[in-house]
Short mmCIF file of C-alpha atoms in Angstrom, two decimals:
data_model
loop_
_atom_site.label_atom_id
_atom_site.label_comp_id
_atom_site.label_asym_id
_atom_site.label_seq_id
_atom_site.Cartn_x
_atom_site.Cartn_y
_atom_site.Cartn_z
CA UNK O 215 0.00 0.00 0.00
CA UNK O 216 1.44 3.37 -1.07
CA UNK O 217 0.45 6.96 -0.21
CA UNK O 218 -0.12 9.30 -3.13
CA UNK O 219 -1.05 12.89 -3.93
CA UNK O 220 -2.36 14.51 -7.11
CA UNK O 221 -3.73 17.97 -7.83
CA UNK O 222 -3.16 21.62 -8.71
CA UNK O 223 -2.42 24.69 -6.60
CA UNK O 224 -1.67 28.42 -6.89
CA UNK O 225 2.04 27.71 -7.55
CA UNK O 226 1.50 25.79 -10.75
CA UNK O 227 -1.97 26.82 -12.01
CA UNK O 228 -3.45 30.29 -12.69
CA UNK O 229 -6.71 31.45 -11.12
CA UNK O 230 -8.61 30.79 -14.36
CA UNK O 231 -7.71 27.08 -14.05
CA UNK O 232 -8.27 26.90 -10.28
CA UNK O 233 -11.75 28.41 -10.71
CA UNK O 234 -12.91 25.48 -12.87
CA UNK O 235 -11.22 22.73 -10.86
CA UNK O 236 -12.94 23.42 -7.55
CA UNK O 237 -14.52 20.41 -5.81
CA UNK O 238 -18.03 20.82 -4.49
CA UNK O 239 -19.19 18.23 -1.95
CA UNK O 240 -21.12 16.51 -4.74
CA UNK O 241 -18.00 16.35 -6.91
CA UNK O 242 -15.94 15.03 -4.00
CA UNK O 243 -18.38 12.17 -3.50
CA UNK O 244 -18.45 11.45 -7.23
CA UNK O 245 -14.63 11.37 -7.26
CA UNK O 246 -14.59 8.94 -4.31
CA UNK O 247 -17.03 6.66 -6.13
CA UNK O 248 -15.01 6.81 -9.36
CA UNK O 249 -11.69 5.87 -7.71
CA UNK O 250 -13.44 3.12 -5.74
CA UNK O 251 -14.18 1.37 -9.05
CA UNK O 252 -10.40 1.01 -9.62
CA UNK O 253 -9.81 -0.42 -6.13
CA UNK O 254 -8.99 2.74 -4.14
CA UNK O 255 -11.08 2.92 -0.97
CA UNK O 256 -9.11 5.54 1.00
CA UNK O 257 -9.21 9.05 -0.43
CA UNK O 258 -9.37 12.68 0.77
CA UNK O 259 -10.01 15.85 -1.26
CA UNK O 260 -8.63 19.20 -0.10
CA UNK O 261 -10.32 21.98 -2.10
CA UNK O 262 -9.74 25.69 -1.31
CA UNK O 263 -9.42 28.87 -3.36
CA UNK O 264 -5.70 28.12 -3.79
CA UNK O 265 -5.69 24.35 -4.32
CA UNK O 266 -7.66 21.31 -5.50
CA UNK O 267 -5.74 18.29 -4.23
CA UNK O 268 -6.40 14.60 -3.68
CA UNK O 269 -4.63 12.33 -1.17
CA UNK O 270 -5.11 8.56 -1.37
CA UNK O 271 -3.70 5.07 -0.79
CA UNK O 272 -3.14 2.71 -3.72
CA UNK O 273 -1.78 -0.82 -4.16
CA UNK O 274 -0.69 -0.94 -7.80
CA UNK O 275 1.25 1.54 -9.99
CA UNK O 276 -1.49 1.48 -12.63
CA UNK O 277 -3.89 2.99 -10.10
CA UNK O 278 -1.80 6.16 -9.91
CA UNK O 279 -2.27 6.68 -13.64
CA UNK O 280 -5.97 5.84 -13.36
CA UNK O 281 -6.50 8.43 -10.61
CA UNK O 282 -4.91 11.06 -12.85
CA UNK O 283 -7.25 10.10 -15.67
CA UNK O 284 -10.30 10.32 -13.41
CA UNK O 285 -9.18 13.77 -12.17
CA UNK O 286 -8.65 15.05 -15.72
CA UNK O 287 -11.99 13.62 -16.87
CA UNK O 288 -13.84 15.32 -13.98
CA UNK O 289 -12.45 18.70 -15.10
CA UNK O 290 -12.12 18.00 -18.82
CA UNK O 291 -12.79 21.64 -19.76
CA UNK O 292 -9.63 22.74 -17.91
CA UNK O 293 -7.01 21.00 -20.09
CA UNK O 294 -4.91 19.99 -17.08
CA UNK O 295 -1.94 18.31 -18.77
CA UNK O 296 0.36 21.27 -18.09
CA UNK O 297 -0.80 21.86 -14.52
CA UNK O 298 -1.42 18.54 -12.78
CA UNK O 299 1.28 17.48 -10.31
CA UNK O 300 1.66 14.29 -8.26
CA UNK O 301 3.87 12.78 -5.57
CA UNK O 302 4.11 9.33 -3.99
CA UNK O 303 5.45 7.70 -0.83
CA UNK O 304 7.40 9.79 1.66
CA UNK O 305 7.41 12.77 -0.73
CA UNK O 306 3.60 12.81 -0.69
CA UNK O 307 3.49 12.45 3.11
CA UNK O 308 6.02 15.27 3.54
CA UNK O 309 3.93 17.48 1.26
CA UNK O 310 0.78 16.86 3.33
CA UNK O 311 2.66 17.70 6.55
CA UNK O 312 3.87 20.98 4.97
CA UNK O 313 0.35 21.77 3.75
CA UNK O 314 -1.14 21.33 7.24
CA UNK O 315 1.59 23.52 8.77
CA UNK O 316 0.92 26.33 6.28
CA UNK O 317 4.36 26.04 4.68
CA UNK O 318 2.86 25.62 1.20
CA UNK O 319 0.33 28.45 1.62
CA UNK O 320 0.26 31.74 -0.28
CA UNK O 321 0.63 33.49 3.09
CA UNK O 322 3.48 31.54 4.65
CA UNK O 323 2.57 29.90 7.96
CA UNK O 324 -1.12 30.89 7.91
CA UNK O 325 -3.46 29.00 10.23
CA UNK O 326 -6.65 28.66 8.15
CA UNK O 327 -5.37 25.70 6.11
CA UNK O 328 -5.15 23.52 9.25
CA UNK O 329 -8.92 23.79 9.76
CA UNK O 330 -9.48 23.04 6.07
CA UNK O 331 -7.39 19.84 6.33
CA UNK O 332 -9.46 18.75 9.36
CA UNK O 333 -12.70 19.39 7.47
CA UNK O 334 -11.43 17.45 4.45
CA UNK O 335 -10.65 14.42 6.63
CA UNK O 336 -14.01 14.67 8.43
CA UNK O 337 -15.86 14.69 5.10
CA UNK O 338 -13.89 11.71 3.81
CA UNK O 339 -14.43 9.73 7.02
CA UNK O 340 -18.16 10.57 7.10
CA UNK O 341 -18.53 9.34 3.53
CA UNK O 342 -16.70 6.10 4.41
CA UNK O 343 -13.51 6.74 2.43
CA UNK O 344 -11.00 7.14 5.26
CA UNK O 345 -9.74 4.10 7.16
CA UNK O 346 -6.97 3.63 9.70
CA UNK O 347 -4.08 4.35 7.29
CA UNK O 348 -5.44 7.64 5.92
CA UNK O 349 -6.70 8.65 9.38
CA UNK O 350 -3.24 8.01 10.79
CA UNK O 351 -1.31 10.01 8.17
CA UNK O 352 -3.64 13.03 8.19
CA UNK O 353 -3.99 13.11 11.97
CA UNK O 354 -0.21 12.92 12.36
CA UNK O 355 0.12 15.84 9.92
CA UNK O 356 -2.44 17.83 11.95
CA UNK O 357 -0.68 17.02 15.24
CA UNK O 358 2.68 18.08 13.79
CA UNK O 359 1.14 21.33 12.47
CA UNK O 360 -0.30 22.12 15.91
CA UNK O 361 3.10 21.45 17.47
CA UNK O 362 4.78 23.82 14.99
CA UNK O 363 2.10 26.47 15.57
CA UNK O 364 2.49 26.26 19.36
CA UNK O 365 6.28 26.14 19.40
CA UNK O 366 7.22 28.55 16.60
CA UNK O 367 4.18 30.86 16.20
CA UNK O 368 5.00 31.60 12.54
CA UNK O 369 1.62 33.26 11.89
CA UNK O 370 2.32 35.77 14.66
CA UNK O 371 4.94 37.36 12.38
CA UNK O 372 2.54 39.28 10.08
CA UNK O 373 3.53 40.28 6.54
CA UNK O 374 0.50 42.47 5.76
CA UNK O 375 1.50 46.16 5.82
CA UNK O 376 -2.02 47.09 6.99
CA UNK O 377 -1.90 44.69 9.91
CA UNK O 378 1.66 45.65 10.86
CA UNK O 379 0.65 49.32 10.70
CA UNK O 380 -2.29 48.85 13.07
CA UNK O 381 -0.12 46.68 15.34
CA UNK O 382 2.49 49.44 15.45
CA UNK O 383 -0.23 52.03 16.09
CA UNK O 384 -1.45 50.03 19.07
CA UNK O 385 2.08 49.84 20.51
CA UNK O 386 2.57 53.59 20.12
CA UNK O 387 -0.67 54.87 21.59
CA UNK O 388 -3.08 52.01 22.36
CA UNK O 389 -6.13 51.65 20.12
CA UNK O 390 -8.72 50.30 22.58
CA UNK O 391 -11.42 52.90 23.28
CA UNK O 392 -9.78 55.59 21.12
CA UNK O 393 -11.49 57.73 18.48
CA UNK O 394 -10.12 57.19 14.98
CA UNK O 395 -10.46 58.81 11.56
CA UNK O 396 -9.90 56.67 8.46
CA UNK O 397 -9.28 58.52 5.20
CA UNK O 398 -10.04 56.40 2.11
CA UNK O 399 -12.42 53.56 1.30
CA UNK O 400 -10.36 51.21 -0.90
CA UNK O 401 -9.01 47.75 -0.05
CA UNK O 402 -6.20 48.98 2.18
CA UNK O 403 -8.52 51.30 4.11
CA UNK O 404 -11.09 48.51 4.58
CA UNK O 405 -8.38 46.16 5.90
CA UNK O 406 -7.24 48.87 8.30
CA UNK O 407 -10.86 49.27 9.46
CA UNK O 408 -11.16 45.54 10.19
CA UNK O 409 -7.94 45.53 12.18
CA UNK O 410 -8.95 48.66 14.13
CA UNK O 411 -12.11 46.86 15.23
CA UNK O 412 -10.06 43.78 16.16
CA UNK O 413 -8.10 46.04 18.52
CA UNK O 414 -11.41 47.32 20.00
CA UNK O 415 -11.25 50.88 18.74
CA UNK O 416 -13.80 53.18 20.40
CA UNK O 417 -15.40 55.21 17.59
CA UNK O 418 -14.46 55.27 13.91
CA UNK O 419 -15.18 58.08 11.46
CA UNK O 420 -14.46 57.60 7.76
CA UNK O 421 -14.20 60.03 4.87
CA UNK O 422 -13.54 59.43 1.20
CA UNK O 423 -13.64 61.36 -2.02
CA UNK O 424 -16.19 58.75 -3.13
CA UNK O 425 -18.90 59.31 -0.52
CA UNK O 426 -21.14 56.54 -1.88
CA UNK O 427 -18.29 54.04 -1.54
CA UNK O 428 -17.71 55.06 2.07
CA UNK O 429 -21.47 54.86 2.79
CA UNK O 430 -21.48 51.30 1.43
CA UNK O 431 -19.07 50.24 4.18
CA UNK O 432 -21.78 50.84 6.78
CA UNK O 433 -23.35 47.55 5.71
CA UNK O 434 -20.31 45.74 7.12
CA UNK O 435 -19.38 48.21 9.89
CA UNK O 436 -22.74 49.25 11.27
CA UNK O 437 -21.50 51.76 13.85
CA UNK O 438 -19.29 53.57 11.34
CA UNK O 439 -19.76 57.35 10.97
CA UNK O 440 -19.30 58.72 7.43
CA UNK O 441 -18.45 62.39 6.86
CA UNK O 442 -17.77 64.41 3.70
CA UNK O 443 -14.13 64.39 2.61
CA UNK O 444 -13.96 68.18 2.90
CA UNK O 445 -14.59 68.01 6.67
CA UNK O 446 -11.59 65.79 7.43
CA UNK O 447 -9.54 68.54 9.12
CA UNK O 448 -12.48 69.58 11.27
CA UNK O 449 -13.11 66.06 12.65
CA UNK O 450 -9.36 65.29 12.85
CA UNK O 451 -8.97 67.67 15.81
CA UNK O 452 -11.36 65.50 17.84
CA UNK O 453 -9.55 62.21 17.05
CA UNK O 454 -6.73 60.36 18.83
CA UNK O 455 -5.47 58.63 15.72
CA UNK O 456 -5.74 58.98 11.94
CA UNK O 457 -5.24 56.21 9.36
CA UNK O 458 -4.89 57.35 5.76
CA UNK O 459 -4.91 54.94 2.79
CA UNK O 460 -5.96 56.67 -0.42
CA UNK O 461 -4.80 56.42 -4.02
CA UNK O 462 -4.34 60.19 -4.23
CA UNK O 463 -1.23 61.41 -6.11
CA UNK O 464 -1.08 64.39 -3.72
CA UNK O 465 -0.94 64.88 0.05
CA UNK O 466 -4.37 64.65 1.69
CA UNK O 467 -3.24 65.98 5.07
CA UNK O 468 -1.05 69.11 4.91
CA UNK O 469 0.68 70.81 7.81
CA UNK O 470 -0.58 74.27 6.94
CA UNK O 471 -4.20 73.08 7.24
CA UNK O 472 -3.95 71.28 10.57
CA UNK O 473 -2.98 72.33 14.08
CA UNK O 474 -3.64 69.72 16.79
CA UNK O 475 -5.23 70.56 20.14
CA UNK O 476 -4.04 67.33 21.83
CA UNK O 477 -1.60 64.47 21.07
CA UNK O 478 -2.47 62.55 17.89
CA UNK O 479 -0.88 59.67 15.96
CA UNK O 480 -1.01 59.39 12.17
CA UNK O 481 -0.62 56.12 10.24
CA UNK O 482 0.13 56.64 6.55
CA UNK O 483 -0.47 53.45 4.52
CA UNK O 484 -0.46 55.15 1.11
CA UNK O 485 1.98 55.15 -1.79
CA UNK O 486 2.68 57.94 -2.65
CA UNK O 487 2.38 59.39 0.83
CA UNK O 488 -0.90 60.89 2.04
CA UNK O 489 0.40 62.72 5.09
CA UNK O 490 2.84 65.64 5.19
CA UNK O 491 5.99 64.45 6.98
CA UNK O 492 6.63 67.96 8.36
CA UNK O 493 3.65 67.44 10.69
CA UNK O 494 6.07 65.67 13.04
CA UNK O 495 7.71 69.01 13.74
CA UNK O 496 4.82 69.54 16.15
CA UNK O 497 5.67 67.65 19.39
CA UNK O 498 2.03 66.59 19.79
CA UNK O 499 2.08 64.62 16.53
CA UNK O 500 3.58 61.16 15.90
CA UNK O 501 3.74 59.84 12.32
CA UNK O 502 4.09 56.19 11.28
CA UNK O 503 4.62 55.65 7.54
CA UNK O 504 5.65 52.93 5.09
CA UNK O 505 9.37 53.53 5.58
CA UNK O 506 9.05 52.29 9.16
CA UNK O 507 6.60 49.53 8.30
CA UNK O 508 8.61 48.09 5.40
CA UNK O 509 11.54 47.53 7.75
CA UNK O 510 9.25 45.57 10.08
CA UNK O 511 7.87 43.59 7.11
CA UNK O 512 11.44 42.75 6.05
CA UNK O 513 12.41 41.65 9.57
CA UNK O 514 9.26 39.54 9.87
CA UNK O 515 9.86 37.91 6.50
CA UNK O 516 13.42 36.95 7.45
CA UNK O 517 12.21 35.62 10.80
CA UNK O 518 9.47 33.62 9.08
CA UNK O 519 12.01 32.10 6.71
CA UNK O 520 14.14 31.07 9.69
CA UNK O 521 11.11 29.57 11.43
CA UNK O 522 10.08 27.74 8.25
CA UNK O 523 13.50 26.06 8.10
CA UNK O 524 13.01 25.01 11.72
CA UNK O 525 9.50 23.77 10.91
CA UNK O 526 10.82 21.55 8.13
CA UNK O 527 13.23 19.92 10.59
CA UNK O 528 10.32 19.23 12.95
CA UNK O 529 8.30 17.75 10.08
CA UNK O 530 11.18 15.46 9.06
CA UNK O 531 11.42 14.19 12.64
CA UNK O 532 7.67 13.65 13.12
CA UNK O 533 7.33 12.00 9.71
CA UNK O 534 9.74 9.22 10.68
CA UNK O 535 7.23 7.79 13.13
CA UNK O 536 4.39 8.00 10.59
CA UNK O 537 6.42 6.29 7.86
CA UNK O 538 7.58 3.58 10.27
CA UNK O 539 3.99 2.94 11.33
CA UNK O 540 2.86 2.71 7.69
CA UNK O 541 5.67 0.30 6.84
CA UNK O 542 4.82 -1.93 9.79
CA UNK O 543 1.11 -1.77 9.02
CA UNK O 544 1.82 -3.44 5.64
CA UNK O 545 2.40 -6.65 7.63
CA UNK O 546 -0.91 -6.34 9.50
CA UNK O 547 -2.83 -8.46 7.01
CA UNK O 548 -0.17 -11.21 7.18
CA UNK O 549 -0.14 -11.11 10.99
CA UNK O 550 -3.94 -11.16 11.06
CA UNK O 551 -3.97 -14.16 8.73
CA UNK O 552 -1.51 -15.95 11.03
CA UNK O 553 -3.71 -15.24 14.03
CA UNK O 554 -6.81 -16.43 12.18
CA UNK O 555 -4.96 -19.63 11.22
CA UNK O 556 -4.00 -20.04 14.87
CA UNK O 557 -7.62 -19.53 15.97
CA UNK O 558 -8.79 -22.09 13.44
CA UNK O 559 -6.34 -24.70 14.78
CA UNK O 560 -7.41 -23.93 18.35
CA UNK O 561 -11.11 -24.39 17.50
CA UNK O 562 -10.48 -27.63 15.57
CA UNK O 563 -8.38 -29.08 18.43
CA UNK O 564 -10.86 -27.95 21.07
CA UNK O 565 -13.86 -29.48 19.27
CA UNK O 566 -12.00 -32.79 18.84
CA UNK O 567 -10.99 -32.97 22.53
CA UNK O 568 -14.43 -31.85 23.67
CA UNK O 569 -15.96 -34.81 21.84
CA UNK O 570 -13.43 -37.28 23.23
CA UNK O 571 -13.30 -36.13 26.86
CA UNK O 572 -16.01 -35.84 29.48
CA UNK O 573 -15.36 -32.31 30.72
CA UNK O 574 -17.44 -29.98 32.86
CA UNK O 575 -17.99 -26.33 31.91
CA UNK O 576 -15.04 -25.04 33.94
CA UNK O 577 -12.68 -27.62 32.43
CA UNK O 578 -13.86 -26.77 28.92
CA UNK O 579 -13.04 -23.08 29.45
CA UNK O 580 -9.64 -23.97 30.86
CA UNK O 581 -8.88 -26.29 27.93
CA UNK O 582 -9.80 -23.58 25.41
CA UNK O 583 -7.60 -21.03 27.18
CA UNK O 584 -4.61 -23.38 27.38
CA UNK O 585 -4.83 -24.33 23.68
CA UNK O 586 -5.11 -20.70 22.62
CA UNK O 587 -2.28 -19.51 24.91
CA UNK O 588 0.03 -22.27 23.71
CA UNK O 589 -0.35 -21.41 20.03
CA UNK O 590 -0.21 -17.66 20.69
CA UNK O 591 3.04 -18.20 22.56
CA UNK O 592 4.41 -20.04 19.54
CA UNK O 593 3.50 -17.13 17.26
CA UNK O 594 4.51 -14.25 19.55
CA UNK O 595 8.17 -14.04 18.56
CA UNK O 596 7.63 -14.54 14.80
CA UNK O 597 5.00 -11.77 14.90
CA UNK O 598 7.43 -9.43 16.68
CA UNK O 599 10.05 -10.18 14.03
CA UNK O 600 7.58 -9.50 11.23
CA UNK O 601 6.78 -6.09 12.76
CA UNK O 602 10.48 -5.13 12.82
CA UNK O 603 11.17 -5.72 9.11
CA UNK O 604 12.45 -2.39 7.76
CA UNK O 605 12.12 -2.54 3.98
CA UNK O 606 9.28 -3.22 1.59
CA UNK O 607 11.39 -5.77 -0.30
CA UNK O 608 12.00 -7.83 2.84
CA UNK O 609 8.34 -7.55 3.82
CA UNK O 610 7.27 -8.94 0.44
CA UNK O 611 9.65 -11.89 0.83
CA UNK O 612 8.50 -12.72 4.35
CA UNK O 613 4.86 -12.45 3.37
CA UNK O 614 5.44 -15.07 0.69
CA UNK O 615 7.33 -17.33 3.14
CA UNK O 616 4.56 -17.09 5.73
CA UNK O 617 1.88 -17.88 3.15
CA UNK O 618 3.75 -21.00 2.04
CA UNK O 619 4.76 -22.16 5.52
CA UNK O 620 1.31 -21.74 7.09
CA UNK O 621 -0.76 -22.28 3.93
CA UNK O 622 -2.63 -18.98 4.20
#
């Protein structure tokens, strides 16, 4: 039995291809049923916006090719020849471990993928397509990912400039309970809004040259106050912090138009800059801009890369146990057959002696126990030896020997 992986992801397939290779629950079930017809009864599908991947166990090399054909046929309109990738054995297991840990994600070390792997396994198990081998491999990958998350905390080194900016803002002045003005209503401004609310900002006022766009944000942020763009300086005097993220080619906050009446912190997330840097000449004003933030992003990226290297070492170590377990489990069927043969001999011997001897109920139970214990004792050491065989080639040889010796 061999572990395999096949699929596409954001690294090797554009969004146009990923859009048409997404697995719905119905398609997942159909895929399970299709591969079952070729003898594969353990299969898991991991389908997200960045990947459509299948993990499975197979017995024969031809099945790997057949799974590829089934995948291509299911998404025939996508022309997947140039995009489909696959791995087998320890390479496939290592890949799954890296997936669960977020090391193959678009945002390195992100946590969301771990929940998606859990859901994929739950769906497969519920549908009856995950048995002890697949359960073992995926659960070990999840356990390793949790260990990495707890020990290394990769995701706590953010790479988003918006998030780092708000994080820095909180360190400088504390966001909780403060009054904030957000200038702009594009993607960066909306991200900043979300993060401000995460840090429990008190009141948020927003202004934008496109008033209708700003008004539309009230559907998501119900307690948001929207003001005309022209009144930004007026409301700014009442705020503790200002976040600016527009696409304006010119400054939107100029020193000559603003004199603070109390300490205020500005966060400039725009390129080119929104906020006049000479504002910092006033001792009541603190300015955080992209120059500062890019340094933090660079430091975080380098630290993430170091932590990723450490994560890979942890994965290599944890994988050893999984691969050893899988190798040993290949002998389970042979060991089970031996034990069944043993049980058959015990029952035959017991029935014969029971007919020949006049035994009471207690003696019958004792006889059965003694017969069973005697044969189990005979098999105990050979079974232990079978479990310790370290290569597939040796396992195959011993399986053949056992079949011939015990006629199973």
